Short mmCIF file of C-alpha atoms in Angstrom, two decimals:
data_model
loop_
_atom_site.label_atom_id
_atom_site.label_comp_id
_atom_site.label_asym_id
_atom_site.label_seq_id
_atom_site.Cartn_x
_atom_site.Cartn_y
_atom_site.Cartn_z
CA MET G 1480 149.26 0.88 -107.18
CA LYS G 1481 147.42 -0.64 -110.15
CA SER G 1482 150.74 -1.72 -111.71
CA THR G 1483 151.71 -3.44 -108.48
CA GLN G 1484 148.37 -5.24 -108.29
CA PHE G 1485 148.70 -6.35 -111.92
CA SER G 1486 152.21 -7.66 -111.36
CA MET G 1487 150.97 -9.60 -108.35
CA LEU G 1488 148.22 -11.17 -110.46
CA ILE G 1489 150.61 -12.48 -113.13
CA PRO G 1490 152.00 -15.38 -111.02
CA LEU G 1491 148.47 -16.34 -110.00
CA VAL G 1492 147.26 -16.40 -113.60
CA LEU G 1493 150.30 -18.37 -114.72
CA ALA G 1494 149.81 -20.82 -111.86
CA ALA G 1495 146.18 -21.30 -112.83
CA LEU G 1496 147.09 -21.85 -116.48
CA PHE G 1497 149.84 -24.25 -115.50
CA SER G 1498 147.45 -26.12 -113.22
CA PHE G 1499 144.86 -26.33 -116.01
CA SER G 1500 147.41 -27.57 -118.54
CA MET G 1501 148.70 -30.19 -116.11
CA ALA G 1502 145.12 -31.36 -115.49
CA ALA G 1503 144.61 -31.70 -119.21
CA LEU G 1504 147.87 -33.56 -119.78
CA PRO G 1505 146.65 -37.12 -118.98
CA HIS G 1506 143.80 -36.72 -121.44
CA GLU G 1507 145.89 -35.20 -124.23
CA ASN G 1508 148.81 -37.54 -123.59
CA PHE G 1509 146.46 -40.52 -123.69
CA LEU G 1510 145.17 -39.50 -127.11
CA HIS G 1511 148.69 -38.91 -128.42
CA CYS G 1512 149.75 -42.30 -127.06
CA LEU G 1513 146.84 -44.00 -128.84
CA SER G 1514 147.86 -42.51 -132.17
CA LEU G 1515 151.42 -43.74 -131.68
CA ARG G 1516 150.39 -47.25 -130.58
CA SER G 1517 147.94 -47.83 -133.41
CA ASN G 1518 149.15 -49.36 -136.66
CA ASP G 1519 146.50 -47.35 -138.43
CA SER G 1520 146.01 -43.99 -136.74
CA SER G 1521 143.06 -43.16 -138.99
CA SER G 1522 141.13 -46.26 -137.85
CA ILE G 1523 141.58 -45.55 -134.16
CA SER G 1524 140.69 -41.89 -134.61
CA ARG G 1525 137.24 -42.97 -135.80
CA VAL G 1526 136.50 -44.78 -132.53
CA ILE G 1527 137.69 -42.07 -130.10
CA PHE G 1528 135.24 -39.57 -128.64
CA THR G 1529 136.03 -36.70 -126.29
CA ARG G 1530 133.72 -34.07 -124.89
CA ARG G 1531 134.52 -31.92 -127.92
CA ASN G 1532 132.85 -34.49 -130.21
CA SER G 1533 129.21 -33.83 -131.05
CA SER G 1534 128.38 -37.55 -130.67
CA TYR G 1535 130.16 -37.99 -127.30
CA GLU G 1536 127.03 -37.43 -125.24
CA SER G 1537 124.73 -39.62 -127.33
CA ILE G 1538 127.20 -42.53 -127.30
CA LEU G 1539 127.71 -42.26 -123.54
CA GLU G 1540 124.01 -42.01 -122.74
CA ALA G 1541 122.85 -44.70 -125.17
CA ARG G 1542 123.67 -47.44 -122.67
CA ILE G 1543 122.97 -45.71 -119.37
CA HIS G 1544 119.90 -47.61 -118.20
CA ASN G 1545 119.69 -46.16 -114.70
CA LEU G 1546 119.25 -42.39 -114.84
CA ARG G 1547 120.62 -42.09 -111.30
CA PHE G 1548 123.98 -42.15 -113.04
CA ASN G 1549 123.24 -39.61 -115.74
CA SER G 1550 122.94 -36.41 -113.73
CA THR G 1551 124.96 -33.22 -114.11
CA ASP G 1552 126.94 -34.29 -111.04
CA THR G 1553 127.85 -37.74 -112.41
CA PRO G 1554 131.56 -37.94 -113.34
CA LYS G 1555 131.99 -38.41 -117.09
CA PRO G 1556 134.88 -40.17 -118.89
CA LEU G 1557 137.62 -38.04 -120.40
CA VAL G 1558 137.53 -40.29 -123.44
CA LEU G 1559 135.11 -42.85 -124.88
CA VAL G 1560 136.67 -45.60 -127.00
CA THR G 1561 134.37 -47.77 -129.13
CA PRO G 1562 136.94 -50.23 -130.51
CA THR G 1563 136.48 -52.15 -133.73
CA LEU G 1564 139.80 -53.98 -133.51
CA ILE G 1565 141.54 -55.86 -130.71
CA SER G 1566 144.54 -53.57 -131.21
CA HIS G 1567 142.36 -50.58 -130.21
CA ILE G 1568 141.70 -52.23 -126.83
CA GLN G 1569 145.34 -53.18 -126.36
CA ALA G 1570 146.41 -49.60 -127.10
CA SER G 1571 143.79 -48.22 -124.70
CA ILE G 1572 145.03 -50.43 -121.87
CA TYR G 1573 148.68 -49.53 -122.53
CA CYS G 1574 148.06 -45.79 -122.76
CA SER G 1575 145.76 -45.70 -119.73
CA ARG G 1576 148.42 -47.40 -117.62
CA LYS G 1577 151.16 -45.11 -118.93
CA HIS G 1578 149.25 -41.89 -118.24
CA GLY G 1579 147.52 -42.76 -114.98
CA LEU G 1580 143.95 -43.16 -116.18
CA GLN G 1581 141.54 -45.84 -114.97
CA ILE G 1582 139.51 -47.94 -117.39
CA ARG G 1583 135.85 -48.81 -117.20
CA THR G 1584 134.62 -51.48 -119.63
CA ARG G 1585 130.99 -51.41 -120.77
CA SER G 1586 129.23 -54.17 -122.67
CA GLY G 1587 125.51 -53.54 -122.01
CA GLY G 1588 125.62 -50.78 -119.41
CA HIS G 1589 123.43 -52.52 -116.81
CA ASP G 1590 125.80 -52.37 -113.84
CA TYR G 1591 123.33 -51.46 -111.09
CA GLU G 1592 125.79 -49.05 -109.46
CA GLY G 1593 127.05 -47.64 -112.75
CA LEU G 1594 130.58 -48.95 -112.26
CA SER G 1595 131.01 -49.88 -115.93
CA PHE G 1596 130.84 -46.23 -116.98
CA VAL G 1597 131.36 -44.04 -113.86
CA ALA G 1598 134.49 -43.40 -111.78
CA ARG G 1599 135.53 -40.80 -109.20
CA VAL G 1600 139.00 -40.43 -110.73
CA PRO G 1601 140.12 -39.49 -114.27
CA PHE G 1602 139.02 -42.39 -116.46
CA VAL G 1603 138.38 -43.80 -119.92
CA VAL G 1604 135.40 -45.93 -120.99
CA ILE G 1605 135.97 -48.80 -123.42
CA ASP G 1606 132.52 -49.41 -124.89
CA LEU G 1607 132.26 -52.79 -126.62
CA ILE G 1608 129.25 -51.89 -128.76
CA ASN G 1609 131.14 -52.89 -131.92
CA PHE G 1610 132.19 -56.28 -130.47
CA ARG G 1611 128.83 -57.99 -130.85
CA SER G 1612 129.09 -60.86 -133.35
CA VAL G 1613 127.20 -64.10 -132.62
CA ASP G 1614 128.22 -67.34 -134.36
CA ILE G 1615 126.04 -70.41 -133.78
CA ASP G 1616 127.33 -73.95 -134.38
CA VAL G 1617 124.24 -76.16 -134.19
CA GLU G 1618 126.06 -79.40 -134.94
CA ASN G 1619 128.48 -79.01 -132.02
CA ARG G 1620 125.98 -77.15 -129.81
CA VAL G 1621 128.24 -74.19 -129.15
CA ALA G 1622 128.25 -70.47 -129.87
CA TRP G 1623 131.01 -67.85 -130.00
CA VAL G 1624 129.55 -64.57 -128.74
CA GLN G 1625 131.44 -61.31 -128.42
CA ALA G 1626 131.17 -59.45 -125.12
CA GLY G 1627 129.28 -56.44 -126.53
CA ALA G 1628 126.37 -58.55 -127.77
CA ILE G 1629 123.19 -58.51 -125.69
CA LEU G 1630 121.39 -61.64 -124.53
CA GLY G 1631 118.56 -60.94 -126.96
CA GLU G 1632 120.92 -61.06 -129.94
CA LEU G 1633 122.20 -64.44 -128.75
CA TYR G 1634 118.67 -65.79 -128.20
CA TYR G 1635 117.49 -64.57 -131.59
CA ARG G 1636 120.42 -66.18 -133.45
CA ILE G 1637 119.95 -69.48 -131.60
CA GLN G 1638 116.23 -69.57 -132.45
CA GLU G 1639 117.05 -68.62 -136.04
CA ASN G 1640 119.13 -71.80 -136.29
CA SER G 1641 117.31 -74.21 -133.98
CA ARG G 1642 114.07 -74.25 -132.00
CA THR G 1643 115.42 -77.02 -129.74
CA LEU G 1644 118.62 -75.35 -128.52
CA ALA G 1645 118.95 -72.60 -125.92
CA PHE G 1646 121.40 -70.91 -123.57
CA PRO G 1647 120.85 -70.61 -119.78
CA GLY G 1648 120.81 -66.81 -119.79
CA GLY G 1649 118.78 -64.10 -118.13
CA VAL G 1650 115.26 -62.81 -118.73
CA PHE G 1651 116.26 -59.14 -119.20
CA TYR G 1652 117.50 -59.56 -122.75
CA THR G 1653 119.16 -56.13 -123.24
CA ILE G 1654 121.92 -57.09 -120.79
CA GLY G 1655 125.40 -57.38 -122.33
CA LEU G 1656 127.13 -60.77 -122.37
CA GLY G 1657 130.45 -59.41 -121.11
CA GLY G 1658 129.37 -58.30 -117.65
CA TYR G 1659 126.49 -60.77 -117.32
CA ILE G 1660 128.63 -63.90 -117.51
CA SER G 1661 131.48 -62.25 -115.57
CA GLY G 1662 129.07 -62.15 -112.62
CA GLY G 1663 127.90 -65.76 -113.03
CA GLY G 1664 124.53 -65.08 -114.64
CA PHE G 1665 121.30 -66.96 -113.97
CA GLY G 1666 118.00 -67.17 -115.82
CA LEU G 1667 115.05 -69.30 -116.89
CA LEU G 1668 117.11 -72.49 -117.29
CA PHE G 1669 119.43 -72.27 -114.28
CA ARG G 1670 117.59 -74.95 -112.25
CA LYS G 1671 118.09 -77.35 -115.20
CA TYR G 1672 121.54 -76.36 -116.52
CA GLY G 1673 123.19 -74.10 -113.96
CA THR G 1674 124.38 -70.53 -114.38
CA ALA G 1675 125.64 -68.94 -117.57
CA GLY G 1676 129.18 -69.18 -116.16
CA ASP G 1677 128.72 -72.93 -115.70
CA ASN G 1678 128.15 -73.19 -119.45
CA VAL G 1679 131.24 -71.36 -120.75
CA VAL G 1680 133.74 -73.66 -122.48
CA ASP G 1681 136.32 -71.14 -123.75
CA VAL G 1682 137.05 -67.43 -123.84
CA GLN G 1683 139.00 -64.70 -125.63
CA PHE G 1684 140.44 -62.29 -123.07
CA ILE G 1685 142.91 -59.40 -122.85
CA ASP G 1686 145.01 -59.04 -119.70
CA VAL G 1687 146.71 -56.00 -118.20
CA ASN G 1688 149.75 -56.53 -120.42
CA GLY G 1689 147.67 -56.60 -123.59
CA ARG G 1690 148.07 -60.34 -124.15
CA VAL G 1691 145.17 -62.08 -125.90
CA LEU G 1692 144.49 -65.28 -123.98
CA ASP G 1693 142.19 -68.26 -124.32
CA ARG G 1694 141.35 -70.94 -121.77
CA GLU G 1695 144.47 -72.96 -122.46
CA SER G 1696 146.93 -70.07 -122.40
CA MET G 1697 145.41 -68.34 -119.34
CA GLY G 1698 145.18 -71.49 -117.22
CA GLU G 1699 142.28 -72.90 -115.24
CA ASP G 1700 142.56 -70.51 -112.28
CA LEU G 1701 141.92 -67.38 -114.34
CA PHE G 1702 139.31 -69.19 -116.44
CA TRP G 1703 137.57 -70.07 -113.17
CA ALA G 1704 137.75 -66.48 -111.85
CA ILE G 1705 136.26 -64.68 -114.85
CA ARG G 1706 133.12 -66.87 -114.91
CA GLY G 1707 131.54 -65.36 -111.82
CA GLY G 1708 134.13 -63.18 -110.08
CA GLY G 1709 132.54 -59.98 -111.33
CA GLY G 1710 133.46 -57.67 -114.18
CA GLY G 1711 136.26 -55.13 -114.10
CA SER G 1712 138.77 -56.98 -111.90
CA PHE G 1713 140.97 -59.15 -114.09
CA GLY G 1714 141.02 -57.78 -117.64
CA ILE G 1715 138.64 -57.46 -120.57
CA VAL G 1716 136.62 -60.32 -121.99
CA LEU G 1717 136.35 -60.09 -125.78
CA ALA G 1718 134.23 -63.18 -126.46
CA TRP G 1719 132.78 -66.26 -124.80
CA LYS G 1720 132.45 -69.74 -126.25
CA LEU G 1721 129.17 -71.05 -124.85
CA ARG G 1722 127.63 -74.48 -124.49
CA LEU G 1723 124.13 -74.59 -125.98
CA VAL G 1724 121.64 -76.84 -124.21
CA PRO G 1725 118.68 -78.90 -125.44
CA VAL G 1726 115.11 -77.71 -124.83
CA PRO G 1727 111.75 -78.96 -126.14
CA ALA G 1728 110.37 -77.35 -129.28
CA ASN G 1729 107.60 -76.01 -127.04
CA VAL G 1730 107.73 -75.00 -123.38
CA THR G 1731 104.83 -74.00 -121.14
CA VAL G 1732 104.45 -70.68 -119.33
CA PHE G 1733 101.86 -69.44 -116.87
CA THR G 1734 101.06 -66.49 -114.64
CA VAL G 1735 98.59 -66.78 -111.75
CA SER G 1736 97.98 -63.63 -109.69
CA ARG G 1737 96.48 -63.39 -106.23
CA THR G 1738 96.05 -60.42 -103.88
CA LEU G 1739 96.36 -60.48 -100.11
CA GLU G 1740 92.58 -60.67 -99.95
CA GLN G 1741 92.78 -63.77 -102.16
CA ASN G 1742 95.04 -65.62 -99.72
CA ALA G 1743 98.38 -64.57 -101.32
CA THR G 1744 100.25 -64.67 -98.00
CA ALA G 1745 99.40 -68.33 -97.36
CA LEU G 1746 100.21 -69.22 -100.98
CA ILE G 1747 103.65 -67.60 -100.80
CA HIS G 1748 104.32 -69.26 -97.47
CA ARG G 1749 103.53 -72.62 -99.06
CA TRP G 1750 105.46 -71.76 -102.27
CA GLN G 1751 108.67 -71.35 -100.25
CA SER G 1752 108.67 -75.07 -99.46
CA VAL G 1753 107.21 -76.36 -102.73
CA ALA G 1754 109.12 -74.43 -105.39
CA PRO G 1755 112.72 -75.48 -104.54
CA ASP G 1756 111.69 -79.15 -104.67
CA LEU G 1757 109.96 -78.99 -108.05
CA PRO G 1758 111.62 -80.87 -110.93
CA ASP G 1759 114.64 -79.26 -112.59
CA GLU G 1760 112.48 -78.50 -115.63
CA VAL G 1761 110.40 -75.91 -113.74
CA TYR G 1762 111.48 -72.29 -113.27
CA PRO G 1763 109.25 -70.89 -110.48
CA SER G 1764 109.19 -67.23 -109.41
CA VAL G 1765 106.88 -64.82 -107.62
CA GLN G 1766 106.57 -61.10 -108.41
CA LEU G 1767 105.30 -58.84 -105.64
CA ARG G 1768 104.01 -55.30 -106.09
CA ALA G 1769 101.44 -53.00 -104.54
CA ILE G 1770 98.19 -52.06 -106.28
CA ASN G 1771 94.93 -50.34 -105.35
CA SER G 1772 92.41 -52.82 -104.00
CA THR G 1773 89.27 -53.23 -106.11
CA GLN G 1774 87.23 -53.57 -102.95
CA ASP G 1775 87.81 -50.24 -101.18
CA GLY G 1776 90.64 -48.55 -103.06
CA SER G 1777 93.19 -49.09 -100.27
CA ARG G 1778 96.64 -50.41 -101.09
CA THR G 1779 97.17 -54.16 -101.22
CA VAL G 1780 99.83 -56.50 -102.58
CA VAL G 1781 99.41 -58.70 -105.62
CA ALA G 1782 101.57 -61.80 -105.94
CA SER G 1783 102.07 -63.09 -109.48
CA PHE G 1784 103.23 -66.71 -109.62
CA VAL G 1785 105.17 -66.87 -112.90
CA SER G 1786 106.70 -70.10 -114.17
CA MET G 1787 108.24 -71.69 -117.24
CA PHE G 1788 108.23 -75.46 -117.70
CA LEU G 1789 110.32 -77.49 -120.14
CA GLY G 1790 107.41 -79.58 -121.29
CA SER G 1791 103.76 -79.57 -122.31
CA ILE G 1792 100.65 -78.30 -120.57
CA ASP G 1793 99.48 -81.91 -120.29
CA ASP G 1794 102.61 -82.79 -118.30
CA LEU G 1795 102.60 -79.65 -116.17
CA LEU G 1796 99.00 -79.71 -114.91
CA PRO G 1797 99.15 -83.04 -113.01
CA LEU G 1798 102.56 -82.10 -111.62
CA MET G 1799 101.25 -78.84 -110.17
CA GLU G 1800 98.06 -80.50 -108.95
CA GLN G 1801 100.19 -82.98 -107.03
CA ARG G 1802 102.84 -80.56 -105.71
CA PHE G 1803 101.01 -77.24 -105.36
CA PRO G 1804 97.22 -77.77 -105.55
CA GLU G 1805 96.63 -74.63 -103.47
CA LEU G 1806 97.59 -72.47 -106.46
CA GLY G 1807 94.62 -73.78 -108.47
CA LEU G 1808 96.45 -73.79 -111.82
CA THR G 1809 94.14 -74.41 -114.79
CA ARG G 1810 94.67 -75.13 -118.48
CA GLN G 1811 93.43 -71.62 -119.27
CA ASP G 1812 96.32 -70.15 -117.26
CA CYS G 1813 98.91 -71.92 -119.44
CA THR G 1814 100.37 -71.25 -122.88
CA GLU G 1815 102.77 -73.29 -124.98
CA MET G 1816 105.45 -71.47 -126.98
CA SER G 1817 109.09 -71.75 -127.98
CA TRP G 1818 111.83 -71.13 -125.44
CA ALA G 1819 112.80 -67.85 -127.15
CA GLU G 1820 109.17 -66.74 -127.09
CA SER G 1821 109.11 -67.43 -123.34
CA ILE G 1822 111.80 -64.78 -122.95
CA LEU G 1823 109.46 -62.27 -124.59
CA TYR G 1824 106.59 -63.50 -122.41
CA ASN G 1825 108.61 -62.81 -119.28
CA ASN G 1826 109.30 -59.29 -120.56
CA GLY G 1827 105.63 -58.48 -121.06
CA PHE G 1828 105.46 -59.36 -124.76
CA GLN G 1829 103.15 -62.08 -126.01
CA ASN G 1830 102.38 -62.93 -129.62
CA GLN G 1831 105.05 -60.46 -130.73
CA PRO G 1832 107.81 -60.97 -133.34
CA LEU G 1833 111.12 -62.33 -132.11
CA GLU G 1834 112.89 -59.36 -133.73
CA ILE G 1835 112.08 -57.47 -130.52
CA LEU G 1836 114.98 -59.41 -129.00
CA LEU G 1837 117.34 -57.36 -131.19
CA ASN G 1838 116.15 -54.07 -129.67
CA ARG G 1839 118.96 -52.94 -127.38
CA THR G 1840 117.01 -49.96 -126.00
CA TYR G 1841 113.96 -51.81 -124.67
CA THR G 1842 113.45 -51.73 -120.90
CA ASN G 1843 111.41 -54.34 -119.02
CA PRO G 1844 108.21 -52.77 -117.57
CA ILE G 1845 109.32 -53.49 -114.00
CA ILE G 1846 112.45 -51.34 -114.48
CA THR G 1847 111.81 -47.63 -113.92
CA PRO G 1848 114.06 -44.76 -115.11
CA TYR G 1849 115.62 -44.51 -111.63
CA TYR G 1850 116.22 -47.46 -109.34
CA LYS G 1851 118.16 -49.04 -106.51
CA ILE G 1852 118.73 -52.81 -106.43
CA LYS G 1853 119.42 -55.07 -103.47
CA SER G 1854 119.43 -58.85 -103.04
CA ASP G 1855 119.12 -61.58 -100.42
CA TYR G 1856 119.19 -65.36 -100.15
CA VAL G 1857 116.64 -67.28 -98.05
CA LYS G 1858 117.51 -70.62 -96.47
CA GLN G 1859 114.48 -71.18 -94.20
CA PRO G 1860 110.83 -70.33 -95.00
CA VAL G 1861 109.79 -66.88 -93.83
CA SER G 1862 106.79 -67.03 -91.49
CA GLU G 1863 103.44 -65.54 -92.54
CA THR G 1864 103.99 -62.86 -89.90
CA GLY G 1865 107.35 -62.03 -91.44
CA LEU G 1866 105.84 -61.90 -94.94
CA ASN G 1867 103.04 -59.61 -93.76
CA GLY G 1868 105.63 -57.23 -92.34
CA LEU G 1869 107.27 -57.06 -95.77
CA PHE G 1870 103.90 -56.54 -97.46
CA SER G 1871 102.97 -53.68 -95.13
CA ARG G 1872 106.14 -51.89 -96.19
CA LEU G 1873 105.42 -52.62 -99.85
CA THR G 1874 102.07 -50.83 -99.60
CA GLU G 1875 103.69 -47.58 -98.43
CA GLU G 1876 103.39 -44.71 -100.92
CA VAL G 1877 107.17 -44.48 -101.26
CA ALA G 1878 107.20 -48.06 -102.66
CA SER G 1879 104.62 -47.38 -105.38
CA SER G 1880 107.04 -48.31 -108.19
CA THR G 1881 108.84 -51.10 -106.33
CA VAL G 1882 108.80 -54.74 -107.46
CA ILE G 1883 110.18 -57.60 -105.37
CA ILE G 1884 110.83 -60.94 -107.08
CA LEU G 1885 111.46 -64.31 -105.45
CA PHE G 1886 113.45 -66.74 -107.63
CA ALA G 1887 113.29 -70.37 -106.48
CA TYR G 1888 116.53 -72.33 -106.26
CA GLY G 1889 116.98 -76.10 -106.04
CA GLY G 1890 117.31 -78.33 -109.08
CA ILE G 1891 120.83 -78.81 -110.43
CA MET G 1892 121.98 -75.86 -108.31
CA ASN G 1893 121.85 -78.22 -105.33
CA ARG G 1894 124.23 -80.59 -107.10
CA ILE G 1895 126.93 -78.21 -108.41
CA PRO G 1896 129.67 -77.51 -105.83
CA GLU G 1897 129.76 -73.91 -104.65
CA ASN G 1898 133.41 -73.62 -105.70
CA ALA G 1899 132.79 -74.83 -109.26
CA THR G 1900 132.91 -71.15 -110.26
CA PRO G 1901 133.18 -68.04 -108.04
CA PHE G 1902 129.34 -67.97 -107.92
CA PRO G 1903 128.79 -69.74 -104.56
CA HIS G 1904 125.00 -69.61 -104.14
CA ARG G 1905 124.17 -73.26 -104.68
CA ALA G 1906 122.85 -75.88 -102.24
CA GLY G 1907 120.98 -74.74 -99.15
CA ASN G 1908 119.11 -71.83 -100.73
CA LEU G 1909 115.34 -71.92 -101.04
CA TYR G 1910 115.18 -68.78 -103.14
CA LYS G 1911 116.78 -65.44 -103.93
CA ILE G 1912 115.12 -62.06 -103.33
CA PHE G 1913 115.50 -59.28 -105.92
CA TYR G 1914 114.51 -55.90 -104.47
CA ASN G 1915 113.90 -53.49 -107.34
CA VAL G 1916 113.15 -50.13 -105.75
CA GLY G 1917 112.16 -47.77 -108.54
CA TRP G 1918 110.95 -44.22 -109.03
CA LEU G 1919 109.96 -41.97 -111.90
CA GLU G 1920 110.94 -38.50 -110.73
CA ASP G 1921 114.36 -36.86 -110.94
CA GLY G 1922 115.94 -35.12 -107.98
CA GLU G 1923 118.22 -35.90 -105.05
CA ALA G 1924 115.46 -35.68 -102.45
CA GLU G 1925 113.32 -38.21 -104.31
CA ALA G 1926 116.26 -40.57 -104.68
CA GLU G 1927 117.14 -40.33 -100.99
CA ARG G 1928 113.55 -41.06 -100.01
CA ARG G 1929 113.36 -44.22 -102.12
CA ILE G 1930 116.83 -45.45 -101.18
CA GLU G 1931 116.05 -44.91 -97.50
CA TRP G 1932 113.00 -47.17 -97.96
CA ALA G 1933 115.19 -49.79 -99.65
CA ARG G 1934 117.66 -49.77 -96.78
CA ARG G 1935 114.92 -49.80 -94.13
CA THR G 1936 113.19 -52.76 -95.78
CA TYR G 1937 116.53 -54.56 -96.22
CA ASN G 1938 117.16 -54.11 -92.47
CA TYR G 1939 113.69 -55.46 -91.69
CA MET G 1940 114.47 -58.64 -93.62
CA SER G 1941 117.68 -59.34 -91.67
CA PRO G 1942 116.21 -62.03 -89.37
CA PHE G 1943 114.73 -63.98 -92.27
CA VAL G 1944 117.67 -64.28 -94.68
CA SER G 1945 121.17 -65.77 -94.85
CA LYS G 1946 123.67 -64.85 -92.14
CA SER G 1947 127.44 -64.90 -91.57
CA PRO G 1948 127.73 -63.74 -94.26
CA ARG G 1949 124.48 -62.17 -95.40
CA GLU G 1950 124.82 -63.28 -99.00
CA ALA G 1951 124.27 -61.11 -102.08
CA TYR G 1952 124.48 -61.59 -105.85
CA ILE G 1953 127.35 -59.77 -107.57
CA ASN G 1954 125.30 -58.97 -110.70
CA TYR G 1955 122.85 -57.14 -108.43
CA ARG G 1956 125.67 -54.87 -107.40
CA ASP G 1957 125.01 -52.95 -104.18
CA LEU G 1958 127.58 -50.53 -102.75
CA ASP G 1959 125.63 -50.43 -99.47
CA ILE G 1960 127.22 -53.74 -98.47
CA GLY G 1961 130.74 -52.31 -98.70
CA SER G 1962 133.16 -50.70 -101.12
CA ASN G 1963 136.84 -50.08 -101.72
CA ASN G 1964 138.64 -46.78 -101.32
CA ILE G 1965 138.93 -44.92 -104.62
CA GLY G 1966 142.71 -44.97 -104.29
CA TYR G 1967 144.30 -47.81 -102.34
CA THR G 1968 142.20 -50.97 -102.04
CA SER G 1969 142.81 -52.95 -98.88
CA TYR G 1970 142.10 -56.63 -98.49
CA GLY G 1971 140.24 -55.87 -95.26
CA GLN G 1972 137.88 -53.44 -96.95
CA ALA G 1973 137.22 -55.72 -99.90
CA SER G 1974 136.65 -58.79 -97.75
CA VAL G 1975 133.60 -57.11 -96.15
CA TRP G 1976 131.62 -57.14 -99.38
CA GLY G 1977 133.67 -59.90 -101.04
CA HIS G 1978 132.56 -62.66 -98.69
CA LYS G 1979 128.92 -61.62 -99.13
CA TYR G 1980 129.17 -62.04 -102.88
CA PHE G 1981 131.60 -64.98 -103.04
CA LYS G 1982 131.78 -66.58 -99.57
CA ASP G 1983 134.98 -68.67 -99.29
CA ASN G 1984 135.67 -68.25 -103.02
CA PHE G 1985 136.74 -64.66 -102.33
CA ASP G 1986 140.21 -65.68 -101.12
CA ARG G 1987 140.88 -67.72 -104.26
CA LEU G 1988 139.80 -64.73 -106.37
CA VAL G 1989 142.34 -62.60 -104.49
CA GLN G 1990 145.06 -65.13 -105.31
CA VAL G 1991 144.16 -65.04 -109.02
CA LYS G 1992 144.09 -61.23 -109.00
CA THR G 1993 147.53 -61.12 -107.36
CA ARG G 1994 148.98 -63.23 -110.12
CA ILE G 1995 147.25 -61.69 -113.14
CA ASP G 1996 147.14 -57.99 -112.11
CA PRO G 1997 149.46 -57.46 -109.12
CA GLU G 1998 149.54 -53.66 -109.52
CA ASN G 1999 145.73 -53.54 -109.41
CA PHE G 2000 145.25 -51.63 -112.66
CA PHE G 2001 141.76 -53.02 -113.27
CA LYS G 2002 139.87 -51.70 -110.26
CA HIS G 2003 136.69 -50.03 -109.11
CA GLU G 2004 134.65 -49.69 -105.92
CA GLN G 2005 133.96 -53.43 -105.75
CA SER G 2006 136.82 -54.99 -107.69
CA ILE G 2007 138.88 -57.88 -106.36
CA PRO G 2008 142.12 -56.60 -104.76
CA PRO G 2009 145.54 -58.24 -104.99
CA HIS G 2010 146.82 -59.90 -101.84
CA PRO G 2011 148.35 -57.48 -99.33
CA GLY G 2012 152.12 -57.37 -99.43
CA ASN G 2013 152.38 -59.05 -102.84
#
């Protein structure tokens, strides 16, 4: 009897072993393929990390900024590649295609849904940490910046060479240039000079066939698509050539905070009409968060009016007195500093060395270890009643670590056509809303509680924001607004979220995708699909 049972087990054991070996084949075959494709197998071996490597975990986790995507249940890449040569990237693309693995490309690791380093299918991560050179040409006002560099490294090198040049990039300076510009990118200077994508003049790019292309060789359609169409759809950006823009040697910054008891609701209601019409040189924003009231200890909302002005205090004060006297801005509220120092100021650092900009691991105080991001665009002022409804939700205990920021539009954004790049959010917007719903504690129940609040608050705001479509910003990626199937990506599925991010530009992006990557190799849950039936 035992012999019979043993003989019956043999096929099952062999089947299990066969199944295991087949599951391991893509991984092992990928590695073997890389060694064959590399001109110098020893060089590529030094930039490959599997789960057997002691440094695999530290390299993977070094640029995971949202711990929602670093749990034991989060899918991990079969292989991490940290290329030092273009040929390493070309080989990785070729071998991934050949052996049925998807690629995720990570520059800074700030994708808000983790799509630059997480996939639900067998995948490889190409981490561009070693592609981070920054070359500044002051005379011609341009910079070549590799995709793995962070904004802070770019800002530091610009300031090192010139106090009167800048780049229209974001405030959160640990963000990688590759994904940031691929999604359009806005920041302190966008009302004066447009988005980061508006200020790209050339590129170095690898397509699905491993070709290294620049603006001339790729053509204007693809060059258009990669400056705002979102990362991970068309290929891999290696480097951007950026236009540097003039700024004064000193700019002015200020922060004025008011609680609900100090008339914050009326001030924000007025700000909605004033801020978009301020001169291009002003970058106005409002940060909203809940605090304990000093009067009775109950929860209230504090609104911090934060601005940067390309000019002096003497020029700013009469302007604000004329346009927004209700704010009561005084000379004591204002500080003059360099443009690069204003980046530190907006990250909670003042009178600190600029070398902080080189710190890739720093996290802005408003960003918690766990978070969910959503976005909206506002085209008509929200009533005081509507604002109070938002504030009542913000004072709930579940929103204790939430920050909501209003970024005023207007300026040059009203004068750049919405099809200039895929980033369509131009004229007609008063401001953008950034919902940063954060929490400190690990656990699925805690995450569900906070995310439920985010969705409930987002639903509450529906009557007050853009419609048909309800617009969203691609760099504030949000899978709640729609996603593709993990396998086949249909145009119908993608158009649900695609028109929210890109409006009518979505269909042109599909046309570019169909031409450059017809088999849809570069894909993820919100990547641009090729045209159906291509």
